[in-house]
PDB file of C-alpha atoms (C1' of nucleotides) in Angstrom:
ATOM      1  CA  MET S   1       0.000   0.000   0.000  1.00  0.00           C
ATOM      2  CA  PRO S   2       1.236   3.445  -0.749  1.00  0.00           C
ATOM      3  CA  GLU S   3       1.723   5.187   2.562  1.00  0.00           C
ATOM      4  CA  LEU S   4       3.685   8.336   3.369  1.00  0.00           C
ATOM      5  CA  PRO S   5       7.161   6.829   2.770  1.00  0.00           C
ATOM      6  CA  GLU S   6       6.113   5.440  -0.607  1.00  0.00           C
ATOM      7  CA  VAL S   7       4.669   8.770  -1.690  1.00  0.00           C
ATOM      8  CA  GLU S   8       7.855  10.501  -0.547  1.00  0.00           C
ATOM      9  CA  VAL S   9       9.881   8.084  -2.672  1.00  0.00           C
ATOM     10  CA  VAL S  10       7.612   8.782  -5.642  1.00  0.00           C
ATOM     11  CA  LYS S  11       8.101  12.500  -5.089  1.00  0.00           C
ATOM     12  CA  LYS S  12      11.883  12.207  -5.077  1.00  0.00           C
ATOM     13  CA  SER S  13      11.801  10.015  -8.155  1.00  0.00           C
ATOM     14  CA  LEU S  14       9.599  12.430 -10.111  1.00  0.00           C
ATOM     15  CA  GLU S  15      11.735  15.359  -9.031  1.00  0.00           C
ATOM     16  CA  LYS S  16      14.676  13.756 -10.810  1.00  0.00           C
ATOM     17  CA  SER S  17      12.802  12.612 -13.874  1.00  0.00           C
ATOM     18  CA  ILE S  18      10.057  15.056 -14.862  1.00  0.00           C
ATOM     19  CA  LYS S  19      10.909  18.419 -13.313  1.00  0.00           C
ATOM     20  CA  ASN S  20      11.302  21.122 -15.999  1.00  0.00           C
ATOM     21  CA  LEU S  21       9.696  18.946 -18.684  1.00  0.00           C
ATOM     22  CA  ILE S  22       6.773  20.294 -20.688  1.00  0.00           C
ATOM     23  CA  ILE S  23       3.512  18.355 -20.885  1.00  0.00           C
ATOM     24  CA  LYS S  24       2.795  17.760 -24.575  1.00  0.00           C
ATOM     25  CA  LYS S  25      -0.279  15.539 -24.433  1.00  0.00           C
ATOM     26  CA  ILE S  26      -2.395  13.687 -21.904  1.00  0.00           C
ATOM     27  CA  GLN S  27      -4.237  10.450 -22.674  1.00  0.00           C
ATOM     28  CA  ILE S  28      -7.134   9.778 -20.355  1.00  0.00           C
ATOM     29  CA  ASN S  29      -8.570   6.264 -20.503  1.00  0.00           C
ATOM     30  CA  THR S  30     -11.142   6.332 -17.751  1.00  0.00           C
ATOM     31  CA  LYS S  31     -14.151   8.415 -16.794  1.00  0.00           C
ATOM     32  CA  LYS S  32     -13.892   7.790 -13.123  1.00  0.00           C
ATOM     33  CA  LEU S  33     -11.235   6.992 -10.565  1.00  0.00           C
ATOM     34  CA  ARG S  34     -12.030   7.749  -6.924  1.00  0.00           C
ATOM     35  CA  TYR S  35     -13.827  10.761  -8.352  1.00  0.00           C
ATOM     36  CA  PHE S  36     -15.013  11.819 -11.776  1.00  0.00           C
ATOM     37  CA  VAL S  37     -12.005  12.466 -14.027  1.00  0.00           C
ATOM     38  CA  ASP S  38     -12.403  15.980 -15.429  1.00  0.00           C
ATOM     39  CA  LYS S  39     -10.671  15.769 -18.822  1.00  0.00           C
ATOM     40  CA  ASN S  40     -11.084  19.459 -19.578  1.00  0.00           C
ATOM     41  CA  LYS S  41      -9.450  20.572 -16.374  1.00  0.00           C
ATOM     42  CA  ILE S  42      -6.637  18.054 -16.634  1.00  0.00           C
ATOM     43  CA  ASN S  43      -5.947  19.116 -20.211  1.00  0.00           C
ATOM     44  CA  ARG S  44      -5.435  22.712 -19.115  1.00  0.00           C
ATOM     45  CA  THR S  45      -1.952  21.642 -18.002  1.00  0.00           C
ATOM     46  CA  VAL S  46      -0.935  20.765 -21.565  1.00  0.00           C
ATOM     47  CA  GLY S  47       1.813  23.031 -22.901  1.00  0.00           C
ATOM     48  CA  ARG S  48       2.979  24.004 -19.432  1.00  0.00           C
ATOM     49  CA  LYS S  49       6.287  23.259 -17.771  1.00  0.00           C
ATOM     50  CA  ILE S  50       6.540  21.288 -14.541  1.00  0.00           C
ATOM     51  CA  ILE S  51       8.098  23.537 -11.959  1.00  0.00           C
ATOM     52  CA  SER S  52       7.929  21.554  -8.726  1.00  0.00           C
ATOM     53  CA  ILE S  53       6.947  18.246  -7.161  1.00  0.00           C
ATOM     54  CA  LYS S  54       5.709  18.265  -3.578  1.00  0.00           C
ATOM     55  CA  ARG S  55       4.222  15.875  -1.061  1.00  0.00           C
ATOM     56  CA  ARG S  56       1.637  16.708   1.616  1.00  0.00           C
ATOM     57  CA  SER S  57       0.581  13.742   3.736  1.00  0.00           C
ATOM     58  CA  LYS S  58      -0.033  11.013   1.150  1.00  0.00           C
ATOM     59  CA  TYR S  59      -0.899  13.504  -1.572  1.00  0.00           C
ATOM     60  CA  LEU S  60       1.420  14.227  -4.442  1.00  0.00           C
ATOM     61  CA  ILE S  61       1.395  17.738  -5.913  1.00  0.00           C
ATOM     62  CA  ILE S  62       2.853  18.353  -9.367  1.00  0.00           C
ATOM     63  CA  GLU S  63       2.964  22.087  -9.905  1.00  0.00           C
ATOM     64  CA  VAL S  64       3.023  23.451 -13.433  1.00  0.00           C
ATOM     65  CA  GLU S  65       3.454  26.963 -14.807  1.00  0.00           C
ATOM     66  CA  LYS S  66       0.769  29.623 -14.564  1.00  0.00           C
ATOM     67  CA  ASN S  67      -0.826  28.657 -11.276  1.00  0.00           C
ATOM     68  CA  LEU S  68      -1.987  25.091 -11.919  1.00  0.00           C
ATOM     69  CA  SER S  69      -1.236  21.968  -9.896  1.00  0.00           C
ATOM     70  CA  ILE S  70      -1.952  18.302 -10.442  1.00  0.00           C
ATOM     71  CA  LEU S  71      -3.117  16.826  -7.139  1.00  0.00           C
ATOM     72  CA  ALA S  72      -2.830  13.044  -6.997  1.00  0.00           C
ATOM     73  CA  HIS S  73      -3.570  10.408  -4.401  1.00  0.00           C
ATOM     74  CA  LEU S  74      -2.563   6.785  -4.945  1.00  0.00           C
ATOM     75  CA  GLY S  75      -5.404   5.277  -2.939  1.00  0.00           C
ATOM     76  CA  MET S  76      -4.858   1.596  -2.422  1.00  0.00           C
ATOM     77  CA  THR S  77      -3.172   0.402  -5.576  1.00  0.00           C
ATOM     78  CA  GLY S  78      -2.222   3.529  -7.516  1.00  0.00           C
ATOM     79  CA  LYS S  79       1.278   3.867  -8.934  1.00  0.00           C
ATOM     80  CA  PHE S  80       3.233   6.120 -11.245  1.00  0.00           C
ATOM     81  CA  LEU S  81       5.356   4.480 -13.913  1.00  0.00           C
ATOM     82  CA  LEU S  82       7.904   6.144 -16.148  1.00  0.00           C
ATOM     83  CA  LEU S  83       8.557   5.067 -19.706  1.00  0.00           C
ATOM     84  CA  ASN S  84      11.605   6.258 -21.624  1.00  0.00           C
ATOM     85  CA  LYS S  85      11.743   6.968 -25.368  1.00  0.00           C
ATOM     86  CA  LYS S  86      12.118   3.301 -26.283  1.00  0.00           C
ATOM     87  CA  LYS S  87       8.990   2.547 -24.261  1.00  0.00           C
ATOM     88  CA  LYS S  88      11.025   0.591 -21.766  1.00  0.00           C
ATOM     89  CA  LEU S  89      10.321   1.022 -18.128  1.00  0.00           C
ATOM     90  CA  LYS S  90      13.053   3.388 -17.064  1.00  0.00           C
ATOM     91  CA  ARG S  91      12.277   3.644 -13.422  1.00  0.00           C
ATOM     92  CA  THR S  92       9.148   2.968 -11.499  1.00  0.00           C
ATOM     93  CA  SER S  93       8.249   5.301  -8.782  1.00  0.00           C
ATOM     94  CA  PHE S  94       6.409   2.572  -6.986  1.00  0.00           C
ATOM     95  CA  TYR S  95       6.950  -1.058  -6.218  1.00  0.00           C
ATOM     96  CA  TYR S  96       4.961  -3.004  -8.753  1.00  0.00           C
ATOM     97  CA  GLN S  97       6.301  -4.039 -12.112  1.00  0.00           C
ATOM     98  CA  LEU S  98       4.055  -3.049 -14.973  1.00  0.00           C
ATOM     99  CA  SER S  99       2.935  -6.303 -16.540  1.00  0.00           C
ATOM    100  CA  ASN S 100       1.068  -6.650 -19.816  1.00  0.00           C
ATOM    101  CA  LYS S 101      -1.939  -7.631 -17.795  1.00  0.00           C
ATOM    102  CA  GLY S 102      -1.583  -4.481 -15.714  1.00  0.00           C
ATOM    103  CA  SER S 103      -1.486  -2.123 -18.675  1.00  0.00           C
ATOM    104  CA  LYS S 104      -5.274  -2.152 -18.950  1.00  0.00           C
ATOM    105  CA  HIS S 105      -5.205  -0.186 -15.709  1.00  0.00           C
ATOM    106  CA  ASN S 106      -3.138   2.632 -17.233  1.00  0.00           C
ATOM    107  CA  HIS S 107      -5.726   5.339 -16.653  1.00  0.00           C
ATOM    108  CA  VAL S 108      -3.855   8.570 -17.309  1.00  0.00           C
ATOM    109  CA  ILE S 109      -0.744   8.940 -19.452  1.00  0.00           C
ATOM    110  CA  PHE S 110       1.272  12.170 -19.545  1.00  0.00           C
ATOM    111  CA  ASN S 111       3.489  12.642 -22.623  1.00  0.00           C
ATOM    112  CA  PHE S 112       6.444  14.997 -22.261  1.00  0.00           C
ATOM    113  CA  ASN S 113       8.517  17.041 -24.680  1.00  0.00           C
ATOM    114  CA  ASN S 114      11.496  14.649 -24.411  1.00  0.00           C
ATOM    115  CA  ASN S 115       9.282  11.699 -25.456  1.00  0.00           C
ATOM    116  CA  THR S 116       9.124  10.145 -22.031  1.00  0.00           C
ATOM    117  CA  LYS S 117       5.783   9.204 -20.523  1.00  0.00           C
ATOM    118  CA  LEU S 118       4.411   9.166 -17.009  1.00  0.00           C
ATOM    119  CA  ILE S 119       1.639   6.628 -16.478  1.00  0.00           C
ATOM    120  CA  TYR S 120      -0.882   6.594 -13.666  1.00  0.00           C
ATOM    121  CA  ASN S 121      -1.851   2.947 -13.160  1.00  0.00           C
ATOM    122  CA  ASP S 122      -4.445   1.868 -10.608  1.00  0.00           C
ATOM    123  CA  VAL S 123      -6.099  -1.554 -10.450  1.00  0.00           C
ATOM    124  CA  ARG S 124      -8.666  -0.680  -7.782  1.00  0.00           C
ATOM    125  CA  LYS S 125      -9.277   2.863  -9.081  1.00  0.00           C
ATOM    126  CA  PHE S 126      -9.334   4.170  -5.563  1.00  0.00           C
ATOM    127  CA  GLY S 127      -6.788   6.884  -6.136  1.00  0.00           C
ATOM    128  CA  PHE S 128      -7.462  10.120  -8.007  1.00  0.00           C
ATOM    129  CA  ILE S 129      -5.991  12.860 -10.164  1.00  0.00           C
ATOM    130  CA  LYS S 130      -7.328  16.406 -10.097  1.00  0.00           C
ATOM    131  CA  VAL S 131      -6.159  19.758 -11.391  1.00  0.00           C
ATOM    132  CA  ILE S 132      -6.497  22.683  -9.001  1.00  0.00           C
ATOM    133  CA  GLN S 133      -5.241  26.270  -9.066  1.00  0.00           C
ATOM    134  CA  SER S 134      -1.968  26.288  -7.148  1.00  0.00           C
ATOM    135  CA  ASN S 135      -2.941  29.218  -4.964  1.00  0.00           C
ATOM    136  CA  LYS S 136      -6.133  27.411  -3.920  1.00  0.00           C
ATOM    137  CA  LEU S 137      -4.515  24.096  -2.995  1.00  0.00           C
ATOM    138  CA  ASN S 138      -4.445  24.746   0.729  1.00  0.00           C
ATOM    139  CA  GLN S 139      -8.142  25.566   0.734  1.00  0.00           C
ATOM    140  CA  SER S 140      -9.064  22.364  -1.113  1.00  0.00           C
ATOM    141  CA  THR S 141     -11.198  19.893   0.805  1.00  0.00           C
ATOM    142  CA  HIS S 142      -8.356  17.389   0.679  1.00  0.00           C
ATOM    143  CA  LEU S 143      -5.633  19.503   2.214  1.00  0.00           C
ATOM    144  CA  LYS S 144      -7.371  22.050   4.406  1.00  0.00           C
ATOM    145  CA  THR S 145      -8.060  19.809   7.402  1.00  0.00           C
ATOM    146  CA  LEU S 146      -4.740  17.989   7.481  1.00  0.00           C
ATOM    147  CA  GLY S 147      -2.744  18.036  10.689  1.00  0.00           C
ATOM    148  CA  PRO S 148       1.034  18.531  10.843  1.00  0.00           C
ATOM    149  CA  GLU S 149       3.454  16.335   8.942  1.00  0.00           C
ATOM    150  CA  PRO S 150       4.769  13.566  11.223  1.00  0.00           C
ATOM    151  CA  LEU S 151       8.367  14.423  10.306  1.00  0.00           C
ATOM    152  CA  SER S 152       7.990  18.152  10.963  1.00  0.00           C
ATOM    153  CA  LYS S 153       8.930  20.085  14.115  1.00  0.00           C
ATOM    154  CA  ASN S 154       5.294  21.108  14.567  1.00  0.00           C
ATOM    155  CA  PHE S 155       4.514  17.544  15.493  1.00  0.00           C
ATOM    156  CA  ASN S 156       5.923  17.473  19.028  1.00  0.00           C
ATOM    157  CA  THR S 157       5.046  16.634  22.631  1.00  0.00           C
ATOM    158  CA  THR S 158       3.450  20.004  23.336  1.00  0.00           C
ATOM    159  CA  TYR S 159       1.218  19.736  20.291  1.00  0.00           C
ATOM    160  CA  PHE S 160       0.348  16.127  21.148  1.00  0.00           C
ATOM    161  CA  LYS S 161      -0.742  16.996  24.698  1.00  0.00           C
ATOM    162  CA  LYS S 162      -2.784  19.969  23.597  1.00  0.00           C
ATOM    163  CA  PHE S 163      -4.598  18.014  20.893  1.00  0.00           C
ATOM    164  CA  ILE S 164      -5.709  15.158  23.150  1.00  0.00           C
ATOM    165  CA  LEU S 165      -7.197  17.450  25.818  1.00  0.00           C
ATOM    166  CA  ASN S 166     -10.865  16.513  26.333  1.00  0.00           C
ATOM    167  CA  LYS S 167     -10.700  13.816  23.657  1.00  0.00           C
ATOM    168  CA  LYS S 168     -11.878  10.286  24.212  1.00  0.00           C
ATOM    169  CA  LYS S 169     -10.415   8.180  21.440  1.00  0.00           C
ATOM    170  CA  CYS S 170      -8.175   5.178  21.775  1.00  0.00           C
ATOM    171  CA  LEU S 171      -4.522   5.543  20.822  1.00  0.00           C
ATOM    172  CA  LYS S 172      -4.786   3.785  17.473  1.00  0.00           C
ATOM    173  CA  ASP S 173      -7.708   5.933  16.330  1.00  0.00           C
ATOM    174  CA  LEU S 174      -5.776   9.039  17.355  1.00  0.00           C
ATOM    175  CA  LEU S 175      -2.749   8.152  15.242  1.00  0.00           C
ATOM    176  CA  MET S 176      -5.007   7.265  12.308  1.00  0.00           C
ATOM    177  CA  ASP S 177      -6.743  10.659  12.567  1.00  0.00           C
ATOM    178  CA  GLN S 178      -5.386  12.829   9.747  1.00  0.00           C
ATOM    179  CA  LYS S 179      -6.392  15.989  11.584  1.00  0.00           C
ATOM    180  CA  PHE S 180      -4.037  14.997  14.391  1.00  0.00           C
ATOM    181  CA  VAL S 181      -1.081  13.941  12.268  1.00  0.00           C
ATOM    182  CA  SER S 182      -1.198  13.543   8.504  1.00  0.00           C
ATOM    183  CA  GLY S 183       0.125  10.610   6.567  1.00  0.00           C
ATOM    184  CA  LEU S 184       0.104   7.650   8.946  1.00  0.00           C
ATOM    185  CA  GLY S 185      -1.890   4.665   7.707  1.00  0.00           C
ATOM    186  CA  ASN S 186      -2.994   1.411   9.275  1.00  0.00           C
ATOM    187  CA  ILE S 187       0.265  -0.454   8.690  1.00  0.00           C
ATOM    188  CA  TYR S 188       2.575   2.158  10.153  1.00  0.00           C
ATOM    189  CA  VAL S 189       0.301   2.819  13.123  1.00  0.00           C
ATOM    190  CA  ASN S 190       0.403  -0.895  13.982  1.00  0.00           C
ATOM    191  CA  GLU S 191       4.197  -0.829  13.737  1.00  0.00           C
ATOM    192  CA  VAL S 192       4.635   2.351  15.778  1.00  0.00           C
ATOM    193  CA  LEU S 193       2.487   1.034  18.637  1.00  0.00           C
ATOM    194  CA  PHE S 194       4.414  -2.242  18.706  1.00  0.00           C
ATOM    195  CA  LYS S 195       7.747  -0.424  18.932  1.00  0.00           C
ATOM    196  CA  SER S 196       6.325   1.950  21.550  1.00  0.00           C
ATOM    197  CA  GLU S 197       5.040  -1.068  23.541  1.00  0.00           C
ATOM    198  CA  LEU S 198       1.565   0.424  23.847  1.00  0.00           C
ATOM    199  CA  ARG S 199      -1.809  -1.250  23.352  1.00  0.00           C
ATOM    200  CA  PRO S 200      -3.735   0.045  20.331  1.00  0.00           C
ATOM    201  CA  ASN S 201      -6.934   0.302  22.381  1.00  0.00           C
ATOM    202  CA  LYS S 202      -5.316   2.302  25.197  1.00  0.00           C
ATOM    203  CA  ILE S 203      -7.394   5.341  26.145  1.00  0.00           C
ATOM    204  CA  ILE S 204      -5.413   8.451  25.241  1.00  0.00           C
ATOM    205  CA  GLN S 205      -6.082  10.189  28.563  1.00  0.00           C
ATOM    206  CA  LYS S 206      -4.011   7.479  30.259  1.00  0.00           C
ATOM    207  CA  ILE S 207      -0.872   8.110  28.241  1.00  0.00           C
ATOM    208  CA  SER S 208       2.123   9.580  30.078  1.00  0.00           C
ATOM    209  CA  THR S 209       4.507  12.247  28.786  1.00  0.00           C
ATOM    210  CA  LYS S 210       7.244   9.653  28.461  1.00  0.00           C
ATOM    211  CA  GLU S 211       4.970   7.483  26.369  1.00  0.00           C
ATOM    212  CA  ILE S 212       4.095  10.424  24.130  1.00  0.00           C
ATOM    213  CA  GLU S 213       7.786  11.079  23.587  1.00  0.00           C
ATOM    214  CA  LYS S 214       8.303   7.432  22.726  1.00  0.00           C
ATOM    215  CA  ILE S 215       5.453   7.433  20.197  1.00  0.00           C
ATOM    216  CA  ILE S 216       6.801  10.531  18.431  1.00  0.00           C
ATOM    217  CA  LYS S 217      10.315   9.115  18.385  1.00  0.00           C
ATOM    218  CA  PHE S 218       9.229   5.830  16.811  1.00  0.00           C
ATOM    219  CA  ILE S 219       6.975   7.526  14.252  1.00  0.00           C
ATOM    220  CA  ARG S 220       9.983   9.492  13.008  1.00  0.00           C
ATOM    221  CA  GLU S 221      12.323   6.525  13.176  1.00  0.00           C
ATOM    222  CA  ILE S 222      10.066   4.100  11.318  1.00  0.00           C
ATOM    223  CA  LEU S 223       9.061   6.572   8.592  1.00  0.00           C
ATOM    224  CA  LYS S 224      12.646   7.657   7.950  1.00  0.00           C
ATOM    225  CA  LYS S 225      13.879   4.088   7.770  1.00  0.00           C
ATOM    226  CA  SER S 226      11.123   3.178   5.364  1.00  0.00           C
ATOM    227  CA  ILE S 227      11.823   6.163   3.103  1.00  0.00           C
ATOM    228  CA  LYS S 228      15.472   5.140   3.011  1.00  0.00           C
ATOM    229  CA  LEU S 229      14.647   1.538   2.086  1.00  0.00           C
ATOM    230  CA  GLY S 230      12.060   2.602  -0.484  1.00  0.00           C
ATOM    231  CA  GLY S 231      14.660   4.727  -2.140  1.00  0.00           C
ATOM    232  CA  SER S 232      17.260   2.018  -2.258  1.00  0.00           C
ATOM    233  CA  SER S 233      14.866  -0.596  -3.500  1.00  0.00           C
ATOM    234  CA  ILE S 234      13.801   1.579  -6.420  1.00  0.00           C
ATOM    235  CA  LYS S 235      17.437   2.107  -7.295  1.00  0.00           C
ATOM    236  CA  ASP S 236      18.003  -1.643  -7.302  1.00  0.00           C
ATOM    237  CA  PHE S 237      14.791  -2.358  -9.163  1.00  0.00           C
ATOM    238  CA  LYS S 238      15.052  -4.896 -11.947  1.00  0.00           C
ATOM    239  CA  ASP S 239      12.511  -5.820 -14.575  1.00  0.00           C
ATOM    240  CA  GLY S 240      10.207  -8.616 -13.560  1.00  0.00           C
ATOM    241  CA  GLU S 241      10.852  -8.240  -9.873  1.00  0.00           C
ATOM    242  CA  GLY S 242       8.626  -6.520  -7.365  1.00  0.00           C
ATOM    243  CA  ARG S 243      10.031  -5.262  -4.127  1.00  0.00           C
ATOM    244  CA  ASP S 244       7.538  -7.212  -2.094  1.00  0.00           C
ATOM    245  CA  GLY S 245      10.161  -9.221  -0.235  1.00  0.00           C
ATOM    246  CA  ASN S 246      12.119  -6.248   1.114  1.00  0.00           C
ATOM    247  CA  PHE S 247       9.013  -4.305   1.852  1.00  0.00           C
ATOM    248  CA  GLN S 248       7.352  -7.006   3.920  1.00  0.00           C
ATOM    249  CA  GLN S 249      10.500  -7.611   5.959  1.00  0.00           C
ATOM    250  CA  LEU S 250      10.062  -4.198   7.529  1.00  0.00           C
ATOM    251  CA  PHE S 251       6.977  -5.227   9.434  1.00  0.00           C
ATOM    252  CA  SER S 252       7.286  -6.370  13.036  1.00  0.00           C
ATOM    253  CA  VAL S 253       3.590  -6.988  13.737  1.00  0.00           C
ATOM    254  CA  TYR S 254       1.453  -6.108  10.737  1.00  0.00           C
ATOM    255  CA  GLY S 255       0.078  -9.267   9.134  1.00  0.00           C
ATOM    256  CA  ARG S 256       1.818 -11.533  11.669  1.00  0.00           C
ATOM    257  CA  GLU S 257      -1.215 -12.941  13.470  1.00  0.00           C
ATOM    258  CA  GLY S 258      -0.423 -16.273  15.129  1.00  0.00           C
ATOM    259  CA  GLU S 259       3.329 -15.768  14.752  1.00  0.00           C
ATOM    260  CA  LYS S 260       5.801 -15.318  17.568  1.00  0.00           C
ATOM    261  CA  CYS S 261       6.504 -11.823  18.871  1.00  0.00           C
ATOM    262  CA  LEU S 262       9.844 -10.630  17.535  1.00  0.00           C
ATOM    263  CA  ASN S 263      11.014  -9.053  20.792  1.00  0.00           C
ATOM    264  CA  ASN S 264      13.848 -10.806  22.621  1.00  0.00           C
ATOM    265  CA  LYS S 265      12.747 -13.457  25.100  1.00  0.00           C
ATOM    266  CA  CYS S 266       9.051 -12.818  24.452  1.00  0.00           C
ATOM    267  CA  GLN S 267       7.182 -16.080  23.912  1.00  0.00           C
ATOM    268  CA  SER S 268       3.816 -14.534  23.115  1.00  0.00           C
ATOM    269  CA  ILE S 269       1.867 -14.932  19.903  1.00  0.00           C
ATOM    270  CA  ILE S 270       0.762 -11.862  17.927  1.00  0.00           C
ATOM    271  CA  LYS S 271      -2.973 -11.273  18.231  1.00  0.00           C
ATOM    272  CA  LYS S 272      -5.308  -9.758  15.663  1.00  0.00           C
ATOM    273  CA  THR S 273      -8.343  -7.670  16.479  1.00  0.00           C
ATOM    274  CA  VAL S 274     -10.441  -5.009  14.753  1.00  0.00           C
ATOM    275  CA  ILE S 275     -10.521  -1.352  15.801  1.00  0.00           C
ATOM    276  CA  SER S 276     -12.693   1.084  13.844  1.00  0.00           C
ATOM    277  CA  ASN S 277     -13.067  -1.481  11.074  1.00  0.00           C
ATOM    278  CA  ARG S 278      -9.301  -1.810  10.614  1.00  0.00           C
ATOM    279  CA  SER S 279      -7.104  -4.841  11.227  1.00  0.00           C
ATOM    280  CA  THR S 280      -5.048  -4.368  14.345  1.00  0.00           C
ATOM    281  CA  PHE S 281      -2.100  -6.528  15.352  1.00  0.00           C
ATOM    282  CA  PHE S 282      -0.384  -6.474  18.751  1.00  0.00           C
ATOM    283  CA  CYS S 283       1.555  -8.454  21.332  1.00  0.00           C
ATOM    284  CA  LYS S 284      -0.377  -8.736  24.579  1.00  0.00           C
ATOM    285  CA  SER S 285       2.812  -9.195  26.602  1.00  0.00           C
ATOM    286  CA  CYS S 286       4.912  -6.357  25.200  1.00  0.00           C
ATOM    287  CA  GLN S 287       2.198  -3.766  24.590  1.00  0.00           C
ATOM    288  CA  LYS S 288       0.634  -2.394  27.774  1.00  0.00           C
TER     289      LYS S 288
ATOM    290  C1'  DT D   1     -21.970 -15.414  -3.057  1.00  0.00           C
ATOM    291  C1'  DT D   2     -19.553 -13.252   0.791  1.00  0.00           C
ATOM    292  C1'  DC D   3     -15.688 -11.465   3.114  1.00  0.00           C
ATOM    293  C1'  DT D   4     -11.551  -8.765   3.148  1.00  0.00           C
ATOM    294  C1'  DT D   5      -8.473  -5.028   1.966  1.00  0.00           C
ATOM    295  C1'  DT D   6      -7.034   0.180   1.598  1.00  0.00           C
ATOM    296  C1'  DG D   7      -7.785   6.025   2.985  1.00  0.00           C
ATOM    297  C1'  DT D   8     -10.939   9.750   2.711  1.00  0.00           C
ATOM    298  C1'  DT D   9     -15.271  11.835   2.973  1.00  0.00           C
ATOM    299  C1'  DC D  10     -19.673  12.155   4.555  1.00  0.00           C
ATOM    300  C1'  DC D  11     -23.410  11.649   7.783  1.00  0.00           C
ATOM    301  C1'  DG D  12     -26.177  10.576  11.861  1.00  0.00           C
ATOM    302  C1'  DG D  13     -26.296  10.365  16.753  1.00  0.00           C
ATOM    303  C1'  DA D  14     -24.586  11.846  21.132  1.00  0.00           C
TER     304       DA D  14
ATOM    305  C1'  DG W   1     -21.253  23.600  17.342  1.00  0.00           C
ATOM    306  C1'  DT W   2     -18.262  19.547  18.098  1.00  0.00           C
ATOM    307  C1'  DC W   3     -16.934  15.027  18.556  1.00  0.00           C
ATOM    308  C1'  DC W   4     -16.965  10.264  17.277  1.00  0.00           C
ATOM    309  C1'  DG W   5     -17.790   5.984  14.942  1.00  0.00           C
ATOM    310  C1'  DG W   6     -19.426   3.742  11.048  1.00  0.00           C
ATOM    311  C1'  DA W   7     -20.845   3.446   6.124  1.00  0.00           C
ATOM    312  C1'  DA W   8     -19.710   4.076   1.439  1.00  0.00           C
ATOM    313  C1'  DC W   9     -16.682   4.046  -2.234  1.00  0.00           C
ATOM    314  C1'  DA W  10     -13.857   0.402  -6.555  1.00  0.00           C
ATOM    315  C1'  DA W  11     -12.439  -3.812  -7.648  1.00  0.00           C
ATOM    316  C1'  DA W  12     -10.475  -8.224  -7.250  1.00  0.00           C
ATOM    317  C1'  DG W  13      -8.877 -12.397  -4.984  1.00  0.00           C
ATOM    318  C1'  DA W  14      -9.850 -16.053  -1.685  1.00  0.00           C
TER     319       DA W  14
END
DNA sequence: TTCTTTGTTCCGGA
DNA sequence: GTCCGGAACAAAGA
């Protein structure tokens, strides 16, 4: 699943490959992704140069000349793929190989002035691509309610304490709340709570300052490590190979129901439960 | 056929 | 008004 680290890797990849290129043509092969695909609006970017690539939470923002931005979200299975002039996959900005079977899910294809192409491919069609005026991005429904970036200085102990005042949620729901901190998804929240040795269903009013510090520390640590690995695995990417193996190895609890806890000397088995309709994995011995 | 999976938005109830 | 939890959304594999 594309979570914050994956989107960050995509951003860095696109910064190297499509910045300063001019959009020559856009092929749109679907009427609807997560939302209606507005061909007219998207086509307004044709003829304009790409001036910056940004990430906010899990959103990717491709800014073009004259106050337009392409806002994209990868949803569950969205990915950007880059084709060079010989139509060979030059570098994927995400971890799936583009198979022949997968090409029917190439929904939007950007053609650039140097004959390279950027393909938006999405099997589940749960992602989206929109074009918005750059100076109105922050007021868009998608971005306006987002909390601080988890890797920014604004996300700190003081902020954490202030936000949870008079709130009743459990810890997992808090970390999943994009208004609290933006960009953490189910997988990383499971991982952070395991490392922090805290129960997902712990009531947030019962969390100590030390525990808050631990949570923030592990959020930063896990995200940074994942960004680093994502980057290296794209560099080492070879045709016909996904990066599934490497990617999965990162997880300490997610998807490990029934398996032994990975902490030293712990003999417990990882449990699975459901919180707010999301799979939740934890060790009942290590997480208090 | 039904269940599961993902993140965001929307909506009803408290 | 505000907070919170759950449903809906697309699509496919088990």
